Tab-separated table of C-alpha atoms in Angstrom:
chain	number	residue	atom	x	y	z
A	1	MET	CA	-13.893	30.015	73.320
A	2	ARG	CA	-10.464	28.098	74.662
A	3	ASN	CA	-9.103	25.723	72.842
A	4	SER	CA	-9.453	23.321	75.665
A	5	GLN	CA	-13.199	23.725	75.500
A	6	LEU	CA	-13.226	23.175	71.792
A	7	VAL	CA	-11.433	20.087	72.145
A	8	ASN	CA	-13.886	19.112	74.739
A	9	ILE	CA	-17.013	19.845	72.720
A	10	VAL	CA	-15.821	17.974	69.358
A	11	SER	CA	-14.702	15.082	71.492
A	12	PHE	CA	-18.231	14.761	72.848
A	13	LEU	CA	-20.181	15.362	69.826
A	14	VAL	CA	-17.565	12.460	68.166
A	15	ALA	CA	-18.832	10.177	71.114
A	16	MET	CA	-22.341	10.384	70.783
A	17	VAL	CA	-21.853	9.939	66.703
A	18	LEU	CA	-20.189	6.745	67.536
A	19	CYS	CA	-22.413	5.684	70.319
A	20	SER	CA	-25.387	6.240	67.507
A	21	ILE	CA	-23.573	4.615	65.075
A	22	SER	CA	-23.014	1.464	67.394
A	23	ASP	CA	-26.849	1.370	68.475
A	24	LEU	CA	-27.716	1.545	64.955
A	25	SER	CA	-25.485	-1.276	63.997
A	26	ALA	CA	-26.846	-3.425	66.786
A	27	GLN	CA	-30.153	-2.451	65.532
A	28	ASN	CA	-29.563	-3.738	62.066
A	29	LYS	CA	-28.239	-6.871	63.273
A	30	LEU	CA	-31.691	-7.429	65.051
A	31	SER	CA	-33.746	-6.425	62.002
A	32	ASN	CA	-33.172	-9.581	60.112
A	33	LEU	CA	-35.346	-10.883	62.829
A	34	LYS	CA	-38.490	-8.567	61.846
A	35	SER	CA	-41.710	-10.588	60.540
A	36	PRO	CA	-42.539	-10.137	57.161
A	37	PHE	CA	-45.561	-8.641	56.035
A	38	SER	CA	-48.616	-10.359	54.479
A	39	LYS	CA	-49.988	-9.566	51.285
A	40	TYR	CA	-53.278	-9.398	49.920
A	41	GLU	CA	-54.372	-8.239	46.676
A	42	VAL	CA	-57.718	-6.351	47.070
A	43	SER	CA	-60.010	-4.404	44.744
A	44	THR	CA	-60.308	-0.677	44.524
A	45	THR	CA	-63.944	-0.489	43.988
A	46	GLU	CA	-65.549	-3.688	46.196
A	47	CYS	CA	-65.688	-4.286	49.848
A	48	SER	CA	-63.399	-6.956	50.776
A	49	LYS	CA	-63.030	-8.885	53.975
A	50	ILE	CA	-59.352	-10.014	55.052
A	51	MET	CA	-58.661	-12.801	57.335
A	52	HIS	CA	-55.032	-12.672	58.576
A	53	HIS	CA	-53.758	-16.365	59.431
A	54	SER	CA	-53.633	-15.009	63.493
A	55	GLY	CA	-57.609	-14.834	63.201
A	56	SER	CA	-57.464	-11.060	62.584
A	57	LEU	CA	-60.158	-9.437	60.454
A	58	ILE	CA	-59.462	-6.422	58.245
A	59	TYR	CA	-62.800	-4.683	56.821
A	60	ILE	CA	-62.244	-2.734	53.862
A	61	PRO	CA	-65.219	-0.442	52.259
A	62	SER	CA	-65.855	0.024	48.522
A	63	ASN	CA	-63.501	2.748	47.009
A	64	ALA	CA	-61.114	2.651	50.161
A	65	PHE	CA	-58.094	4.013	48.659
A	66	ALA	CA	-57.039	7.196	47.124
A	67	VAL	CA	-56.181	5.999	43.466
A	68	ASP	CA	-57.979	6.796	40.234
A	69	VAL	CA	-60.194	3.595	39.964
A	70	SER	CA	-60.555	3.902	36.244
A	71	LYS	CA	-57.003	2.972	35.973
A	72	VAL	CA	-56.397	0.813	39.125
A	73	ASP	CA	-58.601	-1.919	39.777
A	74	VAL	CA	-56.242	-4.090	42.303
A	75	VAL	CA	-54.209	-2.426	45.018
A	76	THR	CA	-51.938	-4.633	47.649
A	77	LEU	CA	-52.156	-4.495	51.096
A	78	LEU	CA	-49.453	-5.308	53.924
A	79	TYR	CA	-50.073	-6.340	57.074
A	80	ARG	CA	-48.236	-7.682	59.933
A	81	GLU	CA	-48.497	-7.711	63.900
A	82	VAL	CA	-46.231	-6.869	66.659
A	83	ARG	CA	-47.506	-8.696	70.096
A	84	THR	CA	-44.449	-9.428	72.350
A	85	PRO	CA	-41.525	-7.633	74.044
A	86	SER	CA	-38.944	-9.505	71.832
A	87	GLU	CA	-40.873	-8.568	68.721
A	88	MET	CA	-40.914	-4.719	70.195
A	89	LEU	CA	-37.211	-4.698	70.801
A	90	ILE	CA	-36.662	-6.373	66.946
A	91	HIS	CA	-39.102	-3.890	65.478
A	92	ASN	CA	-37.406	-1.101	67.486
A	93	ILE	CA	-40.620	0.232	69.005
A	94	ASN	CA	-40.208	2.444	71.676
A	95	MET	CA	-43.075	2.091	74.433
A	96	THR	CA	-43.845	5.402	75.881
A	97	THR	CA	-46.413	8.212	75.345
A	98	GLN	CA	-45.935	11.911	76.274
A	99	LEU	CA	-48.763	13.606	78.458
A	100	MET	CA	-48.460	17.606	79.300
A	101	GLY	CA	-44.766	16.848	78.787
A	102	LYS	CA	-44.323	14.243	80.905
A	103	THR	CA	-43.453	10.718	79.509
A	104	PHE	CA	-44.759	7.677	80.592
A	105	TYR	CA	-44.677	3.987	79.768
A	106	LEU	CA	-46.836	2.022	77.573
A	107	GLU	CA	-47.973	-1.985	78.094
A	108	SER	CA	-49.509	-3.325	74.964
A	109	ASN	CA	-52.089	-5.966	74.311
A	110	GLY	CA	-51.333	-6.024	70.414
A	111	MET	CA	-50.037	-4.078	67.680
A	112	PHE	CA	-50.735	-4.045	64.106
A	113	GLU	CA	-49.088	-2.557	61.183
A	114	ILE	CA	-50.628	-1.768	57.689
A	115	TYR	CA	-49.677	-0.069	54.489
A	116	CYS	CA	-51.086	-0.109	50.889
A	117	LEU	CA	-49.250	-0.385	47.421
A	118	ASN	CA	-50.099	0.596	43.763
A	119	GLY	CA	-46.717	-1.390	42.325
A	120	GLU	CA	-44.237	0.522	44.324
A	121	ASP	CA	-46.065	3.741	44.857
A	122	THR	CA	-47.690	4.155	48.027
A	123	VAL	CA	-51.424	4.363	48.493
A	124	GLN	CA	-53.464	6.695	51.139
A	125	VAL	CA	-56.912	5.858	52.553
A	126	HIS	CA	-59.659	7.946	50.676
A	127	GLU	CA	-60.364	10.995	52.659
A	128	ASP	CA	-63.998	9.848	52.986
A	129	ARG	CA	-63.434	5.950	53.977
A	130	SER	CA	-62.070	4.427	56.834
A	131	ILE	CA	-60.943	0.670	57.453
A	132	VAL	CA	-61.756	-1.591	60.598
A	133	VAL	CA	-59.016	-3.819	62.076
A	134	ARG	CA	-60.389	-6.350	64.769
A	135	LEU	CA	-57.195	-7.149	66.222
A	136	ALA	CA	-57.745	-11.006	67.255
A	137	LEU	CA	-56.819	-12.202	70.891
A	138	PRO	CA	-58.121	-15.170	73.269
A	139	SER	CA	-61.246	-13.942	74.555
A	140	LYS	CA	-60.058	-14.048	78.187
A	141	GLU	CA	-56.965	-11.467	77.269
A	142	VAL	CA	-59.404	-8.453	75.854
A	143	ASP	CA	-58.756	-5.752	77.988
A	144	VAL	CA	-61.462	-2.888	78.064
A	145	THR	CA	-59.305	-0.459	79.733
A	146	MET	CA	-57.033	-0.408	76.797
A	147	GLU	CA	-56.257	2.654	74.571
A	148	GLY	CA	-55.350	3.290	71.052
A	149	PHE	CA	-52.223	4.991	70.007
A	150	ARG	CA	-50.377	5.630	66.450
A	151	TYR	CA	-46.534	5.098	66.473
A	152	ASN	CA	-44.780	8.723	65.623
A	153	GLU	CA	-41.805	7.520	63.825
A	154	LYS	CA	-40.482	11.071	63.915
A	155	GLU	CA	-40.170	11.298	67.495
A	156	GLY	CA	-40.015	7.497	68.585
A	157	LEU	CA	-43.530	7.470	70.716
A	158	TRP	CA	-46.760	6.763	70.508
A	159	ASP	CA	-49.729	9.293	69.971
A	160	SER	CA	-52.887	9.286	70.888
A	161	TYR	CA	-55.333	7.920	68.885
A	162	THR	CA	-58.908	8.663	69.168
A	163	ASN	CA	-61.269	5.612	68.753
A	164	ARG	CA	-63.801	3.250	69.645
A	165	ILE	CA	-62.413	0.060	71.073
A	166	GLN	CA	-64.924	-2.526	72.368
A	167	PRO	CA	-64.048	-6.536	72.577
A	168	LEU	CA	-66.373	-8.540	69.545
A	169	PHE	CA	-66.775	-12.064	69.057
A	170	LEU	CA	-66.652	-13.199	65.333
A	171	ASN	CA	-69.742	-12.877	63.425
A	172	ASP	CA	-70.066	-14.842	60.142
A	173	LYS	CA	-72.937	-12.831	59.118
A	174	ASP	CA	-70.160	-10.147	58.373
A	175	ASP	CA	-69.492	-12.283	55.202
A	176	ASP	CA	-72.802	-10.844	53.750
A	177	LEU	CA	-71.489	-7.122	53.887
A	178	TRP	CA	-67.797	-7.382	52.822
A	179	GLY	CA	-67.599	-8.943	49.289
A	180	SER	CA	-68.309	-12.418	48.159
A	181	GLY	CA	-65.374	-14.239	50.016
A	182	VAL	CA	-62.341	-13.595	52.125
A	183	VAL	CA	-59.441	-12.387	50.761
A	184	GLN	CA	-56.665	-14.664	51.378
A	185	SER	CA	-52.845	-13.862	51.682
A	186	ASN	CA	-50.748	-14.806	48.297
A	187	ALA	CA	-47.769	-14.428	50.401
A	188	GLU	CA	-46.902	-14.954	53.576
A	189	ASN	CA	-42.885	-13.718	53.584
A	190	VAL	CA	-43.276	-10.303	51.919
A	191	GLU	CA	-40.693	-8.267	53.489
A	192	VAL	CA	-41.122	-4.383	51.920
A	193	MET	CA	-39.245	-0.766	53.146
A	194	GLU	CA	-39.785	0.087	56.830
A	195	PRO	CA	-42.014	3.778	57.178
A	196	GLY	CA	-32.445	-12.880	86.858
A	197	TRP	CA	-35.579	-14.167	85.070
A	198	ASP	CA	-36.824	-18.024	85.142
A	199	ASP	CA	-37.174	-20.037	82.015
A	200	GLU	CA	-40.979	-20.682	82.952
A	201	TRP	CA	-41.812	-16.926	82.454
A	202	VAL	CA	-41.235	-17.480	78.532
A	203	VAL	CA	-44.606	-17.188	77.322
A	204	ASP	CA	-45.163	-18.875	73.764
A	205	PRO	CA	-48.369	-17.604	72.171
A	206	ALA	CA	-49.785	-21.220	71.452
A	207	TRP	CA	-53.209	-20.169	70.727
A	208	ALA	CA	-52.243	-18.645	67.650
A	209	ARG	CA	-50.184	-21.846	66.427
A	210	GLN	CA	-53.759	-23.973	67.303
A	211	ASP	CA	-55.527	-25.383	64.221
A	212	SER	CA	-58.829	-23.832	65.707
A	213	LEU	CA	-59.320	-20.129	66.035
A	214	ARG	CA	-62.374	-20.835	68.648
A	215	ASN	CA	-62.513	-18.508	71.623
A	216	LEU	CA	-61.229	-15.495	69.944
A	217	ALA	CA	-62.443	-12.307	70.646
A	218	PHE	CA	-61.335	-9.201	68.741
A	219	GLN	CA	-60.607	-5.455	69.733
A	220	THR	CA	-61.772	-2.718	67.138
A	221	MET	CA	-60.094	0.276	65.728
A	222	GLU	CA	-61.248	2.475	62.530
A	223	ILE	CA	-58.175	3.700	60.979
A	224	PHE	CA	-58.025	6.902	58.512
A	225	ASP	CA	-54.521	6.001	57.502
A	226	PHE	CA	-51.930	3.660	57.371
A	227	GLY	CA	-49.189	3.039	59.745
A	228	LEU	CA	-48.242	1.076	62.943
A	229	TYR	CA	-51.160	1.094	65.733
A	230	ASN	CA	-51.299	0.008	69.402
A	231	TYR	CA	-53.570	-1.295	72.037
A	232	ASP	CA	-52.043	0.170	75.037
A	233	ARG	CA	-52.733	1.646	78.540
A	234	ILE	CA	-50.628	3.473	80.476
A	235	ILE	CA	-48.776	1.611	83.578
A	236	ASN	CA	-50.386	2.895	86.536
A	237	GLY	CA	-50.290	1.546	89.875
A	238	GLU	CA	-46.786	0.714	89.988
A	239	GLU	CA	-43.894	2.558	91.765
A	240	PHE	CA	-40.871	3.368	89.757
A	241	VAL	CA	-37.778	3.948	91.748
A	242	SER	CA	-34.681	6.046	90.285
A	243	TYR	CA	-31.132	4.992	90.417
A	244	VAL	CA	-27.709	5.650	89.152
A	245	PRO	CA	-26.623	2.837	87.066
A	246	GLN	CA	-23.386	2.148	86.015
A	247	PHE	CA	-23.516	-0.892	83.087
A	248	VAL	CA	-20.026	-3.386	83.055
A	249	ASN	CA	-19.724	-6.561	81.125
A	250	GLN	CA	-17.691	-9.479	82.421
A	251	ASN	CA	-14.361	-7.775	81.922
A	252	ASN	CA	-15.649	-4.883	84.053
A	253	ASP	CA	-15.692	-2.682	80.383
A	254	SER	CA	-18.304	-0.031	80.298
A	255	ILE	CA	-21.186	-0.628	78.718
A	256	LYS	CA	-22.259	1.592	76.009
A	257	THR	CA	-25.127	0.061	73.579
A	258	ASP	CA	-28.797	0.521	74.807
A	259	VAL	CA	-29.979	-1.668	77.700
A	260	TYR	CA	-33.366	-2.984	77.887
A	261	VAL	CA	-35.544	-3.807	80.673
A	262	VAL	CA	-38.410	-6.551	81.000
A	263	TYR	CA	-41.206	-6.911	83.748
A	264	GLU	CA	-42.765	-10.424	84.758
A	265	GLY	CA	-46.360	-9.814	83.824
A	266	LEU	CA	-46.033	-6.652	81.894
A	267	ASN	CA	-46.085	-6.605	78.017
A	268	THR	CA	-43.640	-4.012	77.424
A	269	VAL	CA	-40.202	-3.445	76.968
A	270	ILE	CA	-38.367	-0.377	78.025
A	271	TYR	CA	-35.253	1.057	77.112
A	272	PHE	CA	-32.396	3.061	78.337
A	273	ASN	CA	-29.505	4.675	76.680
A	274	GLU	CA	-26.152	6.329	77.733
A	275	TYR	CA	-27.714	9.894	77.667
A	276	ASN	CA	-30.837	9.227	79.874
A	277	TRP	CA	-29.524	6.742	82.038
A	278	ALA	CA	-27.895	8.997	84.492
A	279	LYS	CA	-30.754	11.035	85.212
A	280	ASP	CA	-34.080	8.675	83.790
A	281	PHE	CA	-33.040	5.076	84.928
A	282	THR	CA	-36.003	3.666	86.977
A	283	LEU	CA	-36.908	0.205	88.357
A	284	ILE	CA	-40.589	-0.863	89.626
A	285	LYS	CA	-40.198	-1.798	92.918
A	286	ASN	CA	-41.235	-5.316	94.034
A	287	ARG	CA	-41.492	-6.452	90.351
A	288	LYS	CA	-39.201	-8.974	88.712
A	289	TYR	CA	-37.051	-7.987	85.824
A	290	SER	CA	-34.674	-9.309	83.221
A	291	MET	CA	-32.122	-6.718	81.910
A	292	PHE	CA	-30.163	-6.994	78.660
A	293	THR	CA	-28.191	-5.459	75.935
A	294	VAL	CA	-27.423	-6.054	72.352
A	295	ASP	CA	-23.814	-5.041	71.080
A	296	GLU	CA	-22.557	-4.034	67.929
A	297	ASP	CA	-22.448	-7.698	66.427
A	298	GLY	CA	-25.687	-8.548	67.546
A	299	ALA	CA	-24.597	-10.865	70.892
A	300	ILE	CA	-27.119	-10.562	73.543
A	301	PHE	CA	-25.205	-9.609	77.178
A	302	LYS	CA	-27.804	-10.378	80.014
A	303	LEU	CA	-28.199	-9.503	83.738
A	304	ASN	CA	-27.340	-12.709	86.152
A	305	GLN	CA	-26.355	-11.511	89.153
A	306	TYR	CA	-28.856	-9.206	90.446
A	307	PRO	CA	-27.870	-6.028	92.863
A	308	GLU	CA	-29.319	-5.312	95.995
A	309	LEU	CA	-31.986	-2.316	94.984
A	310	THR	CA	-30.891	0.100	98.011
A	311	ALA	CA	-32.076	3.442	98.513
A	312	ALA	CA	-33.876	5.617	95.622
A	313	GLY	CA	-30.962	7.961	94.179
A	314	SER	CA	-28.128	5.534	94.625
A	315	THR	CA	-25.279	4.387	92.397
A	316	LEU	CA	-25.748	0.627	91.230
A	317	THR	CA	-23.576	-1.537	89.395
A	318	PHE	CA	-25.257	-4.173	87.046
A	319	MET	CA	-22.883	-6.386	85.069
A	320	LEU	CA	-24.198	-8.243	82.108
A	321	GLU	CA	-22.464	-11.189	80.442
A	322	LYS	CA	-22.376	-12.449	77.448
A	323	LYS	CA	-25.150	-14.976	77.048
A	324	ALA	CA	-25.087	-15.385	73.144
A	325	ASP	CA	-24.130	-14.899	69.975
A	326	LEU	CA	-26.468	-12.811	67.071
A	327	PRO	CA	-29.712	-15.116	67.634
A	328	LYS	CA	-31.154	-16.863	64.429
A	329	SER	CA	-34.881	-16.330	65.216
A	330	ALA	CA	-37.242	-14.214	67.570
A	331	ASP	CA	-37.892	-17.164	69.234
A	332	GLU	CA	-34.483	-17.930	69.958
A	333	LEU	CA	-34.201	-14.344	71.193
A	334	SER	CA	-37.147	-14.195	73.387
A	335	LYS	CA	-35.307	-17.849	75.542
A	336	LEU	CA	-32.245	-15.888	75.763
A	337	ILE	CA	-33.547	-12.419	77.038
A	338	GLY	CA	-36.350	-14.290	79.064
A	339	ALA	CA	-39.289	-12.831	77.547
A	340	ARG	CA	-42.113	-14.457	74.970
């Protein structure tokens, strides 16, 4: 191998490493905005019913955990929910799945993440048991076309998860079957280890903040392992048009950090990085979108002047201008990027 070839290969590998470090730095900045887990102390031998502050319900049968119940009588259940594009971004969740080697984008109707601890040790679901999670939604938002998925942390995509999903209305008679009362969280702020857009587009999920939890319906999933789960559907009926993008800032310097796209009316966020946007970058035809990136310091750069979308395969320049420094909350991030 010639020296010049070796130098080029080494330079390319160094560039890949530096880019990865940059993107990781940006993601670490946003990780400070992650939703905390709620913590619930539950019996290892008795059945329990948990009502999360969102209205969601968790049903745990007796002897549900893979522990020695003669030595462990209580374990800690950790639970949180991810519902919006901004939260997907904060939690670094890629909204894709693969079928027969082809990548498909997903739209979410809500996610939940659930784990169990015995002290500092992780606990699994007993092989003969399962846990039922009913994710609360406004009754008008329950979608019977949603399928179940489990997040594959290693691959960074969603695996199909066979389950039966159906909307269920709250039934107080369940209390007779699941323990003597509802298990309440004893800590709502517990963090543990990790396993042109108009302003009116910003949607505040006010239903989750109402004093009353009436008019809720539930999408139900039976789980046999702990992890991150999602009610998703593959985005169909949309025309994805390919372009060759060039991303620059207001100083006309090339942007190397990941670029994100969110669409009006779709509860998802689509990721593009420097190593796939030349061949994989697409935009949905005739659907309004917002585009932005997060630099290594956590500052938000957003597309303000939208280029005319010409023929498929053409080269387009997107100028992302600095909008604000690192946001201090998920709500602030939502308003900056124009997504709920």
